[in-house]
Short mmCIF file of C-alpha atoms and ligand atoms in Angstrom, two decimals:
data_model
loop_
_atom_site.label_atom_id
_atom_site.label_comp_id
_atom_site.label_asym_id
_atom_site.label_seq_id
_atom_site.Cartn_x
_atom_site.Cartn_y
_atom_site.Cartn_z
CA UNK Z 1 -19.91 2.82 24.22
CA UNK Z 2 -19.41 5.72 26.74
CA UNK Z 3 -17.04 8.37 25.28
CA UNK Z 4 -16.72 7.15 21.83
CA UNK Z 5 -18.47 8.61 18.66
CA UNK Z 6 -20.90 5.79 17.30
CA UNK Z 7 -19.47 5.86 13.92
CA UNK Z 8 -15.84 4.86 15.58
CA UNK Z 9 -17.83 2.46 18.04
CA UNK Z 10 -19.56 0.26 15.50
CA UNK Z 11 -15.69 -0.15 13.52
CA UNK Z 12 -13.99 -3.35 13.87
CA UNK Z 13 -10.07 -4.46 12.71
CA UNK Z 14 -9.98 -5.15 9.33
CA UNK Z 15 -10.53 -8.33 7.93
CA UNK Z 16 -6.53 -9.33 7.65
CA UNK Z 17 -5.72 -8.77 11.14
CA UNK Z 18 -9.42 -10.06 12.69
CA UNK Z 19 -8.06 -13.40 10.76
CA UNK Z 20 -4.42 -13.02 12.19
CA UNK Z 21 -4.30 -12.11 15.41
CA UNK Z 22 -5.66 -15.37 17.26
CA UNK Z 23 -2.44 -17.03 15.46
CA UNK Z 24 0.10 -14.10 15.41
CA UNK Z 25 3.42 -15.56 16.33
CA UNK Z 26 2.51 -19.17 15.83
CA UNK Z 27 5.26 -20.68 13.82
CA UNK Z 28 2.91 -23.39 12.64
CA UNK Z 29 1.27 -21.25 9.98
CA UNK Z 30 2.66 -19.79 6.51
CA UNK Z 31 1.61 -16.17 6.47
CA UNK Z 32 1.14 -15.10 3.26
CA UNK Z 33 -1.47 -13.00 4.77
CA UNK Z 34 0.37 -9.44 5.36
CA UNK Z 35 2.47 -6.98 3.60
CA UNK Z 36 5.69 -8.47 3.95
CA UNK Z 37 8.10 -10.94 3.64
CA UNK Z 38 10.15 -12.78 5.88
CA UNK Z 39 13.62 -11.33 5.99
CA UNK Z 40 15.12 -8.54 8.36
CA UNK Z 41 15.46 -5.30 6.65
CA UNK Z 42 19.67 -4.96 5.14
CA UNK Z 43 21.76 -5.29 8.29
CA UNK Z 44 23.66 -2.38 7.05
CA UNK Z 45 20.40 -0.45 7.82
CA UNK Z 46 19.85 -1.76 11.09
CA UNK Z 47 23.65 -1.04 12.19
CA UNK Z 48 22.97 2.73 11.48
CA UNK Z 49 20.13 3.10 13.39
CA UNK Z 50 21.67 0.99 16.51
CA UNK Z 51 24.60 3.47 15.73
CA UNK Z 52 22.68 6.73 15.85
CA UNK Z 53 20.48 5.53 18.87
CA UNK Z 54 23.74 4.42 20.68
CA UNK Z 55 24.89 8.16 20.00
CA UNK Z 56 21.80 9.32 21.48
CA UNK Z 57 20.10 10.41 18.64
CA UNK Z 58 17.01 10.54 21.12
CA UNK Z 59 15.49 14.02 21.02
CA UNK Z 60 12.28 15.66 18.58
CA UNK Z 61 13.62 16.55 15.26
CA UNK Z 62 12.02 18.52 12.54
CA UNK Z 63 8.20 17.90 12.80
CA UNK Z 64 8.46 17.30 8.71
CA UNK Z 65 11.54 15.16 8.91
CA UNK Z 66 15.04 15.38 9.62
CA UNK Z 67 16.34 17.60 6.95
CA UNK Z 68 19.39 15.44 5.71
CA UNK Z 69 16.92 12.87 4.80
CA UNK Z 70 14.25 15.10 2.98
CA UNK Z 71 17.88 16.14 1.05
CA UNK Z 72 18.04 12.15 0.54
CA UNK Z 73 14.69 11.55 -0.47
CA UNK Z 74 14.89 14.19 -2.91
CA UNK Z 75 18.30 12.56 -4.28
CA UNK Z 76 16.37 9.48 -4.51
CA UNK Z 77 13.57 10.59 -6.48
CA UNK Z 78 16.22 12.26 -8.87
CA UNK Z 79 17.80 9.39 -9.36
CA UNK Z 80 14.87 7.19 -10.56
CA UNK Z 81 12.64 9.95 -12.45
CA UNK Z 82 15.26 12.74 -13.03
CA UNK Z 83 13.65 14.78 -11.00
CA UNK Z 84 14.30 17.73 -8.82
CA UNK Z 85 11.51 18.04 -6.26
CA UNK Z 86 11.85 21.08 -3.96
CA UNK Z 87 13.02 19.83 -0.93
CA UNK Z 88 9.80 22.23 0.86
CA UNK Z 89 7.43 19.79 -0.95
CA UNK Z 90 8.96 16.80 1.17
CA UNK Z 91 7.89 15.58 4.77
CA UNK Z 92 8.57 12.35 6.17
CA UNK Z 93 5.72 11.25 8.57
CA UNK Z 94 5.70 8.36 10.37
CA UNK Z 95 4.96 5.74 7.95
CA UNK Z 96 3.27 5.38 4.76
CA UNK Z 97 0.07 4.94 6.28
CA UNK Z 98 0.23 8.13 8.54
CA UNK Z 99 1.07 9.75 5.13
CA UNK Z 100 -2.45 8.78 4.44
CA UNK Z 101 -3.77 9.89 7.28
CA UNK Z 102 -2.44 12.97 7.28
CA UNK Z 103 -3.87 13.97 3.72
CA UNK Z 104 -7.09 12.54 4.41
CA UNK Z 105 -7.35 14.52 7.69
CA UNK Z 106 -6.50 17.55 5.22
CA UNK Z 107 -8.79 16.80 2.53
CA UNK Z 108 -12.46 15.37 4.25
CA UNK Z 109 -14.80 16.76 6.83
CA UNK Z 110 -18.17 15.26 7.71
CA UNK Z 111 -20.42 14.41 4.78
CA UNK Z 112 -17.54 14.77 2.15
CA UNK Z 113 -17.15 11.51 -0.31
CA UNK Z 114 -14.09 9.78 -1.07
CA UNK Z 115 -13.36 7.90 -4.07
CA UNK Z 116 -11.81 5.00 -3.53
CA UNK Z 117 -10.81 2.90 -6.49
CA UNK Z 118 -11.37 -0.99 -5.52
CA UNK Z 119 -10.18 -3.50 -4.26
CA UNK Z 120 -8.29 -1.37 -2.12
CA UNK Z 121 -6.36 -1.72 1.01
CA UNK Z 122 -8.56 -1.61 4.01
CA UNK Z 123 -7.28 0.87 5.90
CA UNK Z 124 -7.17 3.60 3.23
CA UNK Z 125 -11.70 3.11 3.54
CA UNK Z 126 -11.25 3.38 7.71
CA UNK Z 127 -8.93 6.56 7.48
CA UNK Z 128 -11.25 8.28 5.72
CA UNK Z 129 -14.52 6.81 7.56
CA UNK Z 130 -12.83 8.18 10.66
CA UNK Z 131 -12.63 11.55 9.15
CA UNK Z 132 -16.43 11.10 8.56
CA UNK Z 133 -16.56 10.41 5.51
CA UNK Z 134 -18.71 8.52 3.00
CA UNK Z 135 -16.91 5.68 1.31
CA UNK Z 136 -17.70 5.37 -2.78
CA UNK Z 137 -15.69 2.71 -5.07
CA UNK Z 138 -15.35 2.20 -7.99
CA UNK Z 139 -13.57 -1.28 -8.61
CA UNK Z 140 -10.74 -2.72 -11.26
CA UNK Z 141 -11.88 -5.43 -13.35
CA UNK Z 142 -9.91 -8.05 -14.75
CA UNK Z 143 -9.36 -7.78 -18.50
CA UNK Z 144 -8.10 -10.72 -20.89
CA UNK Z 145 -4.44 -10.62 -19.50
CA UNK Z 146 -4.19 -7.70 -16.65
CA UNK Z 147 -6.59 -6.04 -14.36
CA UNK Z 148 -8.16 -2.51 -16.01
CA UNK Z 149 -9.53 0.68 -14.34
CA UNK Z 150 -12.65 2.27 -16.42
CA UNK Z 151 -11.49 5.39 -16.26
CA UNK Z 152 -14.78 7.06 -17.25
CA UNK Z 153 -16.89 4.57 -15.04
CA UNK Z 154 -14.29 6.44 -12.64
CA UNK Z 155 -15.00 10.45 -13.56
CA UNK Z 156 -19.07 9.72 -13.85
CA UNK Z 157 -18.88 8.49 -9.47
CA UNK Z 158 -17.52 11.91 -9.11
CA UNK Z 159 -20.20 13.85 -7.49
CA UNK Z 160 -20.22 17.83 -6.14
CA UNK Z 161 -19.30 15.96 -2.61
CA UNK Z 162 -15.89 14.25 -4.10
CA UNK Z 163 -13.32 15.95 -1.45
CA UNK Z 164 -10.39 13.06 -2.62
CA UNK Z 165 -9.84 10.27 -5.23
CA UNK Z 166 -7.24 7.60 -3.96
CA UNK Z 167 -5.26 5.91 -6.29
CA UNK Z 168 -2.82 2.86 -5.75
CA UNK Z 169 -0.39 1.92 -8.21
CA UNK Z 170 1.54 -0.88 -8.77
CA UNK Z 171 -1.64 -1.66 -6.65
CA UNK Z 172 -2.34 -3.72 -3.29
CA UNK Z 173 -4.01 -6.45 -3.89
CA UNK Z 174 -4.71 -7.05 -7.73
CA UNK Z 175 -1.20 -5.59 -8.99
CA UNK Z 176 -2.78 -3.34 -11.35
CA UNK Z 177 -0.38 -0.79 -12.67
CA UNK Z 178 -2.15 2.99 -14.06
CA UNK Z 179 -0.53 3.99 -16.99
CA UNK Z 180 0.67 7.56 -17.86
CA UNK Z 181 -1.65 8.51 -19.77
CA UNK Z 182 -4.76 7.75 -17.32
CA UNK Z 183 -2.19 9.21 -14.58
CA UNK Z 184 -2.74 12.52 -17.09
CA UNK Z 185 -6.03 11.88 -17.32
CA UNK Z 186 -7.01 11.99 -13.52
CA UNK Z 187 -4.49 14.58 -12.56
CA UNK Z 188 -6.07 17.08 -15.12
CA UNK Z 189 -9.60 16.03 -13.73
CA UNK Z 190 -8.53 16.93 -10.48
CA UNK Z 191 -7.13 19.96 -11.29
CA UNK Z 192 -9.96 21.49 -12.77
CA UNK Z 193 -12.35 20.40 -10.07
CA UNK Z 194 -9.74 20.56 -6.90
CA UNK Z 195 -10.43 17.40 -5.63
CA UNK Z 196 -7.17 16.15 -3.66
CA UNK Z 197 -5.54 13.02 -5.40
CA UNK Z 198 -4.04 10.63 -2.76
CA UNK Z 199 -1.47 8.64 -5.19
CA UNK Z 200 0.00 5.58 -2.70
CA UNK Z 201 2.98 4.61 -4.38
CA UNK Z 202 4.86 2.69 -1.69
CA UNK Z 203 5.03 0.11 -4.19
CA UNK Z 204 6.75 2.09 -6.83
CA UNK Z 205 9.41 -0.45 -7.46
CA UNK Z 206 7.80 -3.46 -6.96
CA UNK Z 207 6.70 -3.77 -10.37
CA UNK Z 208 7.38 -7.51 -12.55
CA UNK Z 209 7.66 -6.68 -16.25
CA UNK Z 210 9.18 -3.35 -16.43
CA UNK Z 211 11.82 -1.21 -15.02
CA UNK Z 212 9.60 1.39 -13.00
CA UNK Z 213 5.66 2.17 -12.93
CA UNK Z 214 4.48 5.06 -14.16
CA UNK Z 215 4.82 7.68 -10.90
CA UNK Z 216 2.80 11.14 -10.76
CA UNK Z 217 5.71 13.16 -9.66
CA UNK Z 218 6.87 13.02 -13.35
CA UNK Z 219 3.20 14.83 -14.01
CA UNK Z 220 2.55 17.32 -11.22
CA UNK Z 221 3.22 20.39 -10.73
CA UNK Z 222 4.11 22.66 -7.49
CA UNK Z 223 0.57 23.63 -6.63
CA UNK Z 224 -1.32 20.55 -7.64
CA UNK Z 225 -3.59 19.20 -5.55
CA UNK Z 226 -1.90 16.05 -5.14
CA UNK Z 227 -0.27 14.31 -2.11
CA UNK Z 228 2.05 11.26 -3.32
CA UNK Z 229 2.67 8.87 -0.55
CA UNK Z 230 5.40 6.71 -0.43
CA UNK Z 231 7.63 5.22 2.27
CA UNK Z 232 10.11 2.44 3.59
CA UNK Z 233 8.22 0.00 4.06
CA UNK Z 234 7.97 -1.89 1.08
CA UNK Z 235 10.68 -1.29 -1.29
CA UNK Z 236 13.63 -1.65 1.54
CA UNK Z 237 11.67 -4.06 3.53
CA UNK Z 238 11.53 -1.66 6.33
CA UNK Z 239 7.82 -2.45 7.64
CA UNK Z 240 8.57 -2.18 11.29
CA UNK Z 241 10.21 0.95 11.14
CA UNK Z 242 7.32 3.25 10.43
CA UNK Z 243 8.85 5.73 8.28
CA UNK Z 244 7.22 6.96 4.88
CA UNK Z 245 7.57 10.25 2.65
CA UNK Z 246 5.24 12.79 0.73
CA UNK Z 247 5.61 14.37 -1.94
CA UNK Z 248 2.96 17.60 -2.02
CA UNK Z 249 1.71 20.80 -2.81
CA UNK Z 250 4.15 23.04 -2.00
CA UNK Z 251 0.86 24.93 -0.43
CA UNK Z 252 0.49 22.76 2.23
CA UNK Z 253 3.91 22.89 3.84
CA UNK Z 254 2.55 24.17 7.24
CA UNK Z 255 -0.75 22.13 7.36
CA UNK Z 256 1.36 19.19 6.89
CA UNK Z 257 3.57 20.43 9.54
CA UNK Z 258 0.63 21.27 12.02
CA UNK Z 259 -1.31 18.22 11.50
CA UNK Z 260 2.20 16.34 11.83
CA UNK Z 261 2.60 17.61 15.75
CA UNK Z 262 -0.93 16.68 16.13
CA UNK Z 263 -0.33 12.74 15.22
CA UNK Z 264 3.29 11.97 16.00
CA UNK Z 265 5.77 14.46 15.01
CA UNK Z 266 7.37 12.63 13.08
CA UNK Z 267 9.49 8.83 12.94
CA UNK Z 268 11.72 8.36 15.55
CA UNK Z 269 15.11 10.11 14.71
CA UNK Z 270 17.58 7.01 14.72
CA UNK Z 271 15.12 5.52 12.17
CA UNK Z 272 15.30 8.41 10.24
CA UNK Z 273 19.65 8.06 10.06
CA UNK Z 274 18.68 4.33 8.89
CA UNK Z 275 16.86 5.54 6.32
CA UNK Z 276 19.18 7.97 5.08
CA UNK Z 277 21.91 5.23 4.39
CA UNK Z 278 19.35 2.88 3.00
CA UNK Z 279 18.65 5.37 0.57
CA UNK Z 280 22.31 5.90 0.06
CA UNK Z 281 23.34 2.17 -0.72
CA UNK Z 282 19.61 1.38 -2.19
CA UNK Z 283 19.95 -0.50 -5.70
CA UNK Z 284 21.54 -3.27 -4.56
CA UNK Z 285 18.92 -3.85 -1.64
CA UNK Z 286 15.91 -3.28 -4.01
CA UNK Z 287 17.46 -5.34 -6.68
CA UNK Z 288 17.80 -8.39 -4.81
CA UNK Z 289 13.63 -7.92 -2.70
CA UNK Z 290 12.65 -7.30 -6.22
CA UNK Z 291 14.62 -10.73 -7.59
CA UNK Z 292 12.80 -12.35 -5.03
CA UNK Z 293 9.39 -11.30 -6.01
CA UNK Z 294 9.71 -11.36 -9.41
CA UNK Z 295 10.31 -15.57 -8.62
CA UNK Z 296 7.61 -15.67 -5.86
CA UNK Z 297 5.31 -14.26 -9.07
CA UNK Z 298 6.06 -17.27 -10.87
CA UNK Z 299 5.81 -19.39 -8.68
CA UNK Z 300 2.29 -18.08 -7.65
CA UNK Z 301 1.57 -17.92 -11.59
CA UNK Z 302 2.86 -21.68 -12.02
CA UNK Z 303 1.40 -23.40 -8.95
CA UNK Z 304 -2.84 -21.86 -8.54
CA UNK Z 305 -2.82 -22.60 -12.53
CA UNK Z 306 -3.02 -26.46 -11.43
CA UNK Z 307 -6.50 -25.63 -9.83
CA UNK Z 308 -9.30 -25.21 -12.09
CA UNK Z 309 -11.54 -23.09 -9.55
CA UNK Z 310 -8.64 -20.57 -8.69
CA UNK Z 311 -9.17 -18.09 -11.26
CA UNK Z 312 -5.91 -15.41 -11.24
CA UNK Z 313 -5.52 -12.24 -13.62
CA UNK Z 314 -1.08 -12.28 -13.06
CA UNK Z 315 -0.63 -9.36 -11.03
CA UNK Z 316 1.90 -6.36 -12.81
CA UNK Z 317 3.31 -4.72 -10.15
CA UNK Z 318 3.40 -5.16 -6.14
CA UNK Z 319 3.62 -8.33 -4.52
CA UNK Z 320 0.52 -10.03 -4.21
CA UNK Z 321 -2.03 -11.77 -6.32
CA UNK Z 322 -6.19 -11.44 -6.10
CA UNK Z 323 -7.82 -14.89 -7.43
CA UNK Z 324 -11.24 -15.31 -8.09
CA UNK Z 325 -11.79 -18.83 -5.92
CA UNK Z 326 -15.10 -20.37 -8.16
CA UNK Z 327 -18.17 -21.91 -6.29
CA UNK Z 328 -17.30 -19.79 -2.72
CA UNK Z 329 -20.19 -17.03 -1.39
CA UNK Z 330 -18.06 -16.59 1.98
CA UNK Z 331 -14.16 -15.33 1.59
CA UNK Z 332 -14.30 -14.86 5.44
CA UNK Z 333 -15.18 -18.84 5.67
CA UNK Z 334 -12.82 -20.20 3.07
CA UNK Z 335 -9.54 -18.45 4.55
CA UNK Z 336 -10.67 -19.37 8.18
CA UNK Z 337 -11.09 -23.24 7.01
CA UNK Z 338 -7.72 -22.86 4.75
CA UNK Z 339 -6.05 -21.47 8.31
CA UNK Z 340 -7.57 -24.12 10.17
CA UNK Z 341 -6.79 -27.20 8.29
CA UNK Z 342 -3.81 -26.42 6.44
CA UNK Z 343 -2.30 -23.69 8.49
CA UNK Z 344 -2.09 -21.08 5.83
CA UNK Z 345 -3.35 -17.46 6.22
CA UNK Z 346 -4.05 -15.66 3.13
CA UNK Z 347 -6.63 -12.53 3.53
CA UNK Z 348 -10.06 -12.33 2.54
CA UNK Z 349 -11.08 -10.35 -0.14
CA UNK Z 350 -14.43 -9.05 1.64
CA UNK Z 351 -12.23 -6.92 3.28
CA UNK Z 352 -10.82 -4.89 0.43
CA UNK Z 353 -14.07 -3.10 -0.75
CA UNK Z 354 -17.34 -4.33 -2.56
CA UNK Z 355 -17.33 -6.85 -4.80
CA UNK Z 356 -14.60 -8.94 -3.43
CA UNK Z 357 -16.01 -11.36 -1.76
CA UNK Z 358 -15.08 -14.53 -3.70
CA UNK Z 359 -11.58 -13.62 -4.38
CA UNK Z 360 -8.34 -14.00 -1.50
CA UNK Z 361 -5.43 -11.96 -1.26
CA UNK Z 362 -1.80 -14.11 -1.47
CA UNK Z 363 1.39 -12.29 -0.62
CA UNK Z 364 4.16 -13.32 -2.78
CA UNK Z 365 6.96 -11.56 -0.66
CA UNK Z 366 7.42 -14.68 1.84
CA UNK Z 367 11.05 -16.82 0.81
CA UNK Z 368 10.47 -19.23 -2.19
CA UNK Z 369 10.77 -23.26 -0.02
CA UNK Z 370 7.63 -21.63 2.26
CA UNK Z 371 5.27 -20.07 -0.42
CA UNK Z 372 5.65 -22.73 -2.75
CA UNK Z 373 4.51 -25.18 0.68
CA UNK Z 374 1.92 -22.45 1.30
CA UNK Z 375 0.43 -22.24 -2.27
CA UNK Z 376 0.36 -26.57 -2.44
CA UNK Z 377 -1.79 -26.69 0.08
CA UNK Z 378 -4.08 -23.75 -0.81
CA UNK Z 379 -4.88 -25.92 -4.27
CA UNK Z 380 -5.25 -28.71 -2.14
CA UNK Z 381 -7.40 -26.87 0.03
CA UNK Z 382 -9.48 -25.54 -2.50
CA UNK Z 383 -9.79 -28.33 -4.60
CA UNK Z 384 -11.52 -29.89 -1.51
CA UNK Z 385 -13.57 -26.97 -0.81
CA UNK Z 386 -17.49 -27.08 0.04
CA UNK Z 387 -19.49 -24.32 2.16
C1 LIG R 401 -1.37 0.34 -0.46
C2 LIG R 401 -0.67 0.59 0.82
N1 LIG R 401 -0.53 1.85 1.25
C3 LIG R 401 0.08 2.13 2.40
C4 LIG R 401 0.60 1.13 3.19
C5 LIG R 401 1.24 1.49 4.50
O1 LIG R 401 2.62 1.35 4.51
P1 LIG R 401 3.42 1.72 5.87
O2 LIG R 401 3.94 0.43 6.40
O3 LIG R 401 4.52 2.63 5.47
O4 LIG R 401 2.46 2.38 6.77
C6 LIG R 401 0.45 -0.20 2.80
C7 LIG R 401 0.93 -1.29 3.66
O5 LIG R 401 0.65 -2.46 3.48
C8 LIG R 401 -0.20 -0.48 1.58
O6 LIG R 401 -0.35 -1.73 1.13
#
């Protein structure tokens, strides 16, 4: 391919939206296969940004974010940890996922490894392979009632070429939830080797059984080398917007500020003023999204245990769950028969590291009459099921 770098040539979508996108927008299927649910983020929301971009709240802002809402974050974060983050360690790029981006950008160079800690979401493995790169994993496993991290299978991958470790928790797509005292753990690693830990927390209130997951900000310090990502997205069911927030070393202020201009300077600035009043009226809206999937757990919980060959660990936090479908080689195959026949897209596991490859991804986030018609005829489908 003319004018491309071969290692960008030879990448393809990952394996959700290569699934999705022949049937994106067909109302025929029940698409448990992305991120979200199906409910417009809190009108309230929405009303300030149409009110801000009506005001013409059109021009370039701070390239961190606006500073009112890196006040707001901050207010945030002391309001669920009771903690006061310096407002200089907070930027706001555009979206969780540029957050990402932006630290991996900072962190790896040619020939560098990242550690990524399986399954993992797919695009955290592409960020980094377009940095250049190599990918190593070291993957969950489920234990007798909850998926576990070996945390010393985890320090013995680390090699003199480990540039980052990534981290998700509540994580996307088993659920798994790191505890505080492997949060200490890994931080203190890091630390002493300064390898940059990428903690994605963008589902930091998603969690089923407890009032909040364990978050690193309660463990870092100013000049760790630690970028927490967080964002919109998720909690306030903001997905289209493309607005997220760091949290990092107070060292790295301008670099995140340079590298910032270089990608997109930063959300649009009447998404930004939604965001600030979604952070000022947030309980109620994460309250009810987090009703929802604590339900949409159950259900998933009550419903795949009347198949024999789905195998599920219950997921902790987030909201998805990662069977294990018995008897299947081909994860690719069995979600594009499930789409075909029944008209339900769930996401193959293939697609979210090594070792995946007989287990699906099911979001939980979709309204409670749909997923329970969704997850019927996934049993069905599987009960049927022959390569
Ligand atoms: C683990 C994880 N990190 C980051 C993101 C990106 O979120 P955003 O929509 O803010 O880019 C997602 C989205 O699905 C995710 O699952």
């Amino acid at each position: 391919m003319k004018g491309v770098r071969p290692d960008i040539a030879s990448m393809q979508q990952n394996g959700i939206t290569g699934l999705a996108t022949p049937r994106l927008g067909d109302p025929s299927v029940i698409p448990l296969w992305f991120g979200e649910g199906d409910e417009a983020t809190a009108g309230f929301i929405r009303e300030a940004a149409s009110d801000a971009l009506l005001a013409g709240d059109t021009f370039y802002v701070n390239t961190r974010g606006k500073p009112e809402l890196r006040t707001s974050i901050g207010n945030y974060l002391h309001s669920v940890y009771g903690l006061r983050i310096d407002p200089k360690r907070i930027s706001v790029p555009g979206s969780a996922m540029m957050g990402v981006t932006i630290a991996v950008q900072m962190a790896l160079t040619q020939g560098d490894e990242a550690l990524l800690v399986g399954p993992y979401w797919p695009n955290i493995e592409t960020a980094c392979r377009v940095a250049g790169a190599d990918i190593v994993t070291v993957r969950q496993h489920e234990g007798a009632t909850s998926w576990v991290l070996d945390m010393e299978a985890l320090f013995a991958a680390v090699t003199p070429k480990t540039r980052l470790i990534y981290i998700n928790s509540p994580c996307n797509p088993t659920g798994w939830i790191m505890s505080r005292s492997e949060q200490l753990a890994l931080l203190e690693f890091c630390r002493e080797k300064s390898i940059l830990l990428l903690a994605d927390e963008v589902y930091h209130r998603a969690v089923l059984n407890a009032a909040l997951a364990p978050s690193f900000l309660d463990l870092a310090r100013d000049d760790d080398p630690i970028v927490i990502v967080n964002g919109f997205s998720k909690a306030w069911a903001m997905t289209g917007w493309r607005v997220g927030w760091v949290v990092a070393a107070k060292a790295m202020e301008t670099q995140w500020a340079v590298l910032s201009e270089c990608f997109n300077t930063g959300s649009a600035p009447f998404a930004q003023q939604g965001c600030i009043v979604a952070l000022e009226n947030s309980e109620s809206v994460i309250e009810a999204l987090n009703a929802k999937y604590r339900k949409g757990a159950i259900l998933v919980n009550e419903i795949l245990a009347t198949c024999s060959r789905i195998l599920l660990t219950p997921p902790e936090g987030a909201f998805y769950a990662f069977p294990k479908i018995d008897g299947i080689s081909s994860s690719r195959a069995f979600c594009q028969g499930l789409l075909d026949h029944k008209d339900v897209g769930v996401a193959p596991g293939f697609t979210f590291g090594p070792g995946n490859e007989q287990y699906i991804r099911i979001c939980f986030a979709l309204s409670h009459a749909r997923l329970q018609e969704g997850l019927e005829k996934l049993v069905l489908f599987a009960n049927s099921y022959k390569e």
